[in-house]
Coordinates of C-alpha atoms in Angstrom, one line a residue:
M99 CA 12.7 29.1 26.3
V100 CA 14.8 28.8 23.1
K101 CA 14.7 25.0 23.4
L102 CA 10.9 25.1 23.6
G103 CA 10.8 27.3 20.5
I104 CA 13.0 24.9 18.6
F105 CA 10.9 22.0 19.8
V106 CA 7.6 23.7 18.7
M107 CA 9.1 24.6 15.3
L108 CA 10.4 21.0 14.6
Y109 CA 7.1 19.6 15.8
S110 CA 5.1 21.9 13.5
I111 CA 7.3 20.9 10.6
A112 CA 6.7 17.2 11.3
I113 CA 2.9 17.8 11.5
A114 CA 3.0 19.8 8.3
M115 CA 4.9 17.1 6.5
K116 CA 2.3 14.5 7.5
V117 CA -0.6 16.8 6.4
V118 CA 1.0 17.5 3.0
C119 CA 1.7 13.8 2.4
G120 CA -1.9 13.0 3.5
I121 CA -3.3 15.5 1.1
A122 CA -1.2 14.2 -1.7
E123 CA -2.3 10.6 -1.0
S124 CA -6.0 11.6 -0.7
L125 CA -5.8 13.4 -4.0
K126 CA -4.4 10.3 -5.7
E127 CA -7.1 8.1 -4.0
G128 CA -9.8 10.6 -5.0
E129 CA -8.8 10.6 -8.7
Q130 CA -8.7 6.8 -8.7
W131 CA -12.2 6.6 -7.1
F132 CA -13.5 9.1 -9.6
R133 CA -12.1 7.1 -12.5
D134 CA -13.5 3.8 -11.1
K135 CA -16.9 4.8 -9.6
I136 CA -18.2 8.0 -11.2
S137 CA -17.4 7.0 -14.8
T138 CA -20.8 5.8 -16.2
N139 CA -19.5 5.6 -19.7
K140 CA -16.8 3.2 -20.8
A141 CA -15.5 5.6 -23.4
E142 CA -12.5 7.7 -22.4
Q143 CA -13.6 10.9 -20.7
K144 CA -11.7 14.1 -21.2
V145 CA -10.5 15.7 -18.0
T146 CA -9.0 19.2 -17.8
K147 CA -6.8 20.2 -14.9
L148 CA -6.3 23.9 -14.4
H149 CA -3.2 25.3 -12.7
F150 CA -2.9 29.0 -11.8
Y151 CA 0.0 30.7 -10.1
F152 CA -0.6 33.7 -7.8
Q153 CA 2.3 36.1 -8.2
E154 CA 3.3 38.6 -5.5
F155 CA 5.8 41.2 -6.7
R156 CA 6.3 44.9 -6.8
G157 CA 4.3 47.1 -9.0
Y158 CA 0.9 45.6 -8.2
T159 CA -1.7 46.7 -5.6
T160 CA -1.1 45.9 -1.9
D161 CA -2.9 48.3 0.4
V162 CA -3.4 48.4 4.2
V163 CA -7.2 48.1 4.8
A164 CA -7.1 47.9 8.7
Q165 CA -4.4 48.2 11.4
A166 CA -3.9 48.7 15.1
N167 CA -2.6 52.0 16.4
S168 CA 0.9 50.4 16.9
S169 CA 1.1 48.7 13.5
A170 CA 2.8 51.5 11.8
T171 CA 5.8 51.4 14.2
S172 CA 5.8 47.6 14.7
P173 CA 8.7 45.7 13.0
T174 CA 6.3 42.7 12.5
F175 CA 3.3 44.7 11.2
F176 CA 1.3 43.2 14.1
G177 CA -2.4 43.9 13.7
A178 CA -2.1 45.0 10.0
T179 CA -4.5 43.7 7.4
F180 CA -3.5 44.0 3.7
M181 CA -5.6 43.6 0.6
M182 CA -3.8 42.4 -2.5
D183 CA -4.8 42.5 -6.2
D184 CA -2.1 40.5 -7.9
P185 CA -1.9 38.6 -11.2
L186 CA -2.6 35.0 -11.9
T187 CA -0.2 33.5 -14.4
V188 CA -0.1 30.3 -16.4
G189 CA 3.4 29.3 -15.0
P190 CA 5.4 29.8 -11.8
S191 CA 7.7 32.3 -13.4
Q192 CA 6.9 36.0 -13.0
T193 CA 7.4 36.5 -16.7
S194 CA 4.6 34.0 -17.5
K195 CA 1.6 35.1 -19.4
E196 CA -0.9 36.8 -17.1
T197 CA -4.4 35.2 -17.3
S198 CA -6.3 37.2 -14.7
T199 CA -6.0 38.9 -11.3
M200 CA -6.8 37.6 -7.9
E201 CA -7.8 39.4 -4.8
A202 CA -6.4 38.2 -1.4
L203 CA -6.4 39.2 2.2
S204 CA -3.3 38.9 4.3
L205 CA -3.0 39.3 8.1
F206 CA 0.1 39.7 10.2
W207 CA 0.8 38.5 13.7
P208 CA 4.0 38.0 15.6
P209 CA 5.5 34.5 16.2
T210 CA 4.8 32.9 19.6
Q211 CA 7.4 33.7 22.1

């Protein structure tokens, strides 16, 4: 059973790597297509790329909004649903300037055995 778990984990990592590489390639292709095809004007167009960083750390709102009867005693929080209201920052550091807040929903389930 342990060998199966290791196999599934390695297989998942391999698939995830292919997906991430594919997304990166498709983004580059999409940007190139946009530059080549959509541009109706030969003058240089101004493009703005926005990056926001969702920070999860103590001191901000994270509340349980739903849970199973056994969630409170479960070490994996199985069946618990959390709602978060955490800051968006301009950089990856937690000390970066806060621009806004973002609400998110987080669900917990145990790993496959």
